[in-house]
Structure formats: C-alpha cells, structure tokens
C-alpha cells in the first residue's frame, strides 16, 4: 500500500523505504499497479506501468518539506522488518527527535528512503452496475507494431488508444 503524493504527464509519485518488502520487490520486478476504489461511488481506477526511482534531488526535496515527525518516522522505521514492540519504535523516534532538537539541524533524508514514479502504460476505469453489466473502459499504449482494429479500439490523444471491455 502506498500514499500517492503526486502525478503528472510523466507518471504517479509515491515515497517509501527502498529496503522494505515493497522496495525489494520493485527492485526485482518494476511492473506495478495502483488501484483506487470509491465504494460509495461504485467506481475504481487501475493504473499499470513500470516503476522507476525518482532522482535523489526529487526525493530529498519532498523529504525536506515533510513534517518533522514524518521525517523522524521514516528515519527510524526499517519498514517491513520485525520489531519487538511499538514502544521500541517510539523510543527510537523520541531519541532521534531529541538529537535533532539538541543540534538544531535539519534531519537528512535516509539513504534507504526515497521516491518512485509509476510510468503508466494502461489505465482502466470501472463503473459498477446493479445488473452486473459493469462499464469498463481501458486506455493503453499500443504494442509495438500493433495493427489497430477501429471497430474495437479507438485512437486517443498522445499515443494512447482506448477500448471497452466486457465485465
């Protein structure tokens, strides 16, 4: 699970610990998907693509504008590792916070923490229906050399195509 922190023409940004289970899995397989579900609206969006690390400059820039408590939590939490207790984490955070306060310095971004950008190649919009004939529209990048069947697949903007899928 990630918290989406930004998006634009080049992709979707999130930040995490590179050494966490998620970070290790992304290092071995950079294919990923983001899914957003709105229960009350009976809608979802699924975005699939390739994940790449953001630059150190981008990661540090975001880290530096986070609240101090969030910076401390990222620094002391070796995400996905087993810890003896919540108190253990709280003690580590309190110790680091005291060190930062004593030296009146900015907390540096840990080397094991940073951002990723998911570059999408497929975006699917789903709208649930009471009769179970859900609406599914998929936008995607065409495959290299793919011949588009205009009866099924429509050409969109910026190199995207879109098509309706059966529920």
Tab-separated table of C-alpha atoms in Angstrom:
chain	number	residue	atom	x	y	z
A	1	UNK	CA	0.000	0.000	0.000
A	2	UNK	CA	1.276	3.478	-0.855
A	3	UNK	CA	0.137	7.057	-0.441
A	4	UNK	CA	0.012	8.784	-3.817
A	5	UNK	CA	1.879	12.074	-3.423
A	6	UNK	CA	1.759	13.488	-6.928
A	7	UNK	CA	1.003	12.853	-10.564
A	8	UNK	CA	1.536	14.484	-13.908
A	9	UNK	CA	2.268	13.810	-17.551
A	10	UNK	CA	5.228	11.611	-16.607
A	11	UNK	CA	3.550	9.390	-14.032
A	12	UNK	CA	2.409	8.857	-10.464
A	13	UNK	CA	4.728	9.572	-7.495
A	14	UNK	CA	4.957	7.808	-4.149
A	15	UNK	CA	7.650	7.502	-1.484
A	16	UNK	CA	8.786	4.583	0.659
A	17	UNK	CA	11.691	2.710	2.174
A	18	UNK	CA	13.831	1.165	-0.588
A	19	UNK	CA	14.729	-1.736	1.735
A	20	UNK	CA	11.117	-2.578	2.625
A	21	UNK	CA	9.379	-5.606	1.155
A	22	UNK	CA	7.783	-3.293	-1.409
A	23	UNK	CA	11.120	-1.675	-2.301
A	24	UNK	CA	12.896	-5.027	-2.689
A	25	UNK	CA	10.063	-6.410	-4.831
A	26	UNK	CA	10.119	-3.319	-7.072
A	27	UNK	CA	13.896	-3.675	-7.479
A	28	UNK	CA	13.382	-7.237	-8.756
A	29	UNK	CA	10.231	-6.577	-10.766
A	30	UNK	CA	9.472	-2.947	-11.665
A	31	UNK	CA	5.998	-3.767	-13.043
A	32	UNK	CA	3.318	-2.431	-10.689
A	33	UNK	CA	-0.284	-1.312	-10.455
A	34	UNK	CA	-2.079	1.348	-8.448
A	35	UNK	CA	-5.771	0.846	-7.697
A	36	UNK	CA	-8.156	3.488	-6.378
A	37	UNK	CA	-11.616	2.352	-5.263
A	38	UNK	CA	-14.516	4.589	-4.255
A	39	UNK	CA	-17.081	2.350	-2.543
A	40	UNK	CA	-19.817	4.991	-2.273
A	41	UNK	CA	-19.492	5.774	-5.977
A	42	UNK	CA	-19.092	2.141	-7.067
A	43	UNK	CA	-16.087	3.156	-9.171
A	44	UNK	CA	-12.435	2.293	-9.448
A	45	UNK	CA	-9.378	3.169	-11.479
A	46	UNK	CA	-6.451	0.786	-12.028
A	47	UNK	CA	-3.164	2.156	-13.364
A	48	UNK	CA	-0.499	-0.278	-14.582
A	49	UNK	CA	3.040	0.550	-15.583
A	50	UNK	CA	6.750	0.454	-14.962
A	51	UNK	CA	8.182	1.891	-11.757
A	52	UNK	CA	11.410	3.862	-11.684
A	53	UNK	CA	13.165	5.601	-8.824
A	54	UNK	CA	12.873	9.354	-8.610
A	55	UNK	CA	16.127	11.302	-8.521
A	56	UNK	CA	17.895	11.844	-5.216
A	57	UNK	CA	17.160	15.564	-5.644
A	58	UNK	CA	13.400	14.959	-6.021
A	59	UNK	CA	13.341	12.554	-3.071
A	60	UNK	CA	15.290	14.934	-0.827
A	61	UNK	CA	13.135	17.858	-1.904
A	62	UNK	CA	9.991	16.039	-0.804
A	63	UNK	CA	11.590	14.681	2.395
A	64	UNK	CA	12.628	18.191	3.429
A	65	UNK	CA	9.079	19.577	3.266
A	66	UNK	CA	7.541	16.742	5.278
A	67	UNK	CA	6.620	17.457	8.896
A	68	UNK	CA	9.470	16.684	11.297
A	69	UNK	CA	7.508	13.808	12.836
A	70	UNK	CA	7.173	12.169	9.420
A	71	UNK	CA	10.891	12.647	8.756
A	72	UNK	CA	11.727	11.017	12.098
A	73	UNK	CA	9.343	8.112	11.449
A	74	UNK	CA	10.902	7.471	8.029
A	75	UNK	CA	14.379	7.611	9.565
A	76	UNK	CA	13.795	5.174	12.425
A	77	UNK	CA	11.427	2.749	10.715
A	78	UNK	CA	13.144	-0.007	8.800
A	79	UNK	CA	9.842	-0.766	7.125
A	80	UNK	CA	8.688	-4.394	6.940
A	81	UNK	CA	11.228	-5.626	9.498
A	82	UNK	CA	10.103	-7.327	12.706
A	83	UNK	CA	10.344	-5.135	15.810
A	84	UNK	CA	9.938	-6.154	19.463
A	85	UNK	CA	7.170	-3.647	20.220
A	86	UNK	CA	5.566	-0.332	19.377
A	87	UNK	CA	7.392	1.126	22.376
A	88	UNK	CA	10.701	0.173	20.734
A	89	UNK	CA	9.819	2.333	17.704
A	90	UNK	CA	8.518	5.158	19.864
A	91	UNK	CA	11.757	5.144	21.900
A	92	UNK	CA	13.863	5.310	18.732
A	93	UNK	CA	11.760	8.187	17.402
A	94	UNK	CA	11.981	10.067	20.708
A	95	UNK	CA	15.773	9.626	20.828
A	96	UNK	CA	16.240	10.891	17.270
A	97	UNK	CA	13.877	13.815	17.846
A	98	UNK	CA	15.891	14.824	20.929
A	99	UNK	CA	19.142	14.660	18.933
A	100	UNK	CA	17.710	16.856	16.182
A	101	UNK	CA	16.374	19.364	18.719
A	102	UNK	CA	19.717	19.471	20.599
A	103	UNK	CA	21.682	20.279	17.454
A	104	UNK	CA	19.057	22.481	15.759
A	105	UNK	CA	19.851	20.819	12.447
A	106	UNK	CA	17.741	19.621	9.588
A	107	UNK	CA	17.271	15.865	9.568
A	108	UNK	CA	18.923	14.418	6.438
A	109	UNK	CA	16.971	12.046	4.231
A	110	UNK	CA	17.990	8.459	4.993
A	111	UNK	CA	19.782	6.736	2.099
A	112	UNK	CA	17.260	3.880	2.266
A	113	UNK	CA	14.248	6.165	1.697
A	114	UNK	CA	13.037	7.852	-1.468
A	115	UNK	CA	10.524	8.185	-4.223
A	116	UNK	CA	9.253	6.202	-7.145
A	117	UNK	CA	7.412	7.172	-10.301
A	118	UNK	CA	4.981	4.755	-11.923
A	119	UNK	CA	5.019	5.417	-15.684
A	120	UNK	CA	1.623	4.175	-16.889
A	121	UNK	CA	1.012	2.037	-19.950
A	122	UNK	CA	-2.571	1.032	-19.039
A	123	UNK	CA	-5.374	2.850	-17.196
A	124	UNK	CA	-8.720	1.133	-16.645
A	125	UNK	CA	-11.859	2.870	-15.419
A	126	UNK	CA	-14.552	0.669	-13.855
A	127	UNK	CA	-18.125	1.685	-13.028
A	128	UNK	CA	-20.204	-0.916	-11.209
A	129	UNK	CA	-23.800	-1.522	-12.269
A	130	UNK	CA	-26.610	-3.151	-10.257
A	131	UNK	CA	-27.284	-5.601	-13.105
A	132	UNK	CA	-23.588	-6.662	-13.050
A	133	UNK	CA	-23.007	-5.378	-16.618
A	134	UNK	CA	-20.256	-3.132	-15.302
A	135	UNK	CA	-18.714	-0.473	-17.523
A	136	UNK	CA	-15.007	-0.963	-18.149
A	137	UNK	CA	-13.014	1.401	-20.347
A	138	UNK	CA	-9.308	0.746	-20.823
A	139	UNK	CA	-6.805	3.306	-22.081
A	140	UNK	CA	-3.443	1.848	-23.063
A	141	UNK	CA	-0.312	2.342	-25.066
A	142	UNK	CA	-0.424	0.222	-28.246
A	143	UNK	CA	2.047	-2.623	-28.594
A	144	UNK	CA	4.978	-2.097	-30.925
A	145	UNK	CA	3.786	-2.954	-34.448
A	146	UNK	CA	0.180	-3.497	-33.324
A	147	UNK	CA	-2.457	-3.096	-36.018
A	148	UNK	CA	-5.433	-1.285	-34.501
A	149	UNK	CA	-8.898	-2.651	-35.315
A	150	UNK	CA	-11.016	0.548	-35.468
A	151	UNK	CA	-14.182	-1.474	-34.790
A	152	UNK	CA	-12.869	-2.314	-31.307
A	153	UNK	CA	-10.040	0.053	-30.471
A	154	UNK	CA	-10.141	3.815	-30.812
A	155	UNK	CA	-7.197	6.150	-31.215
A	156	UNK	CA	-6.946	8.766	-28.467
A	157	UNK	CA	-4.529	11.594	-27.742
A	158	UNK	CA	-0.768	11.471	-27.147
A	159	UNK	CA	-0.284	7.940	-28.434
A	160	UNK	CA	-2.999	6.290	-26.311
A	161	UNK	CA	-5.761	4.013	-27.555
A	162	UNK	CA	-8.970	3.130	-25.711
A	163	UNK	CA	-11.453	0.277	-25.798
A	164	UNK	CA	-14.478	-1.073	-23.970
A	165	UNK	CA	-14.005	-4.336	-22.067
A	166	UNK	CA	-16.609	-6.927	-21.150
A	167	UNK	CA	-17.333	-7.041	-17.419
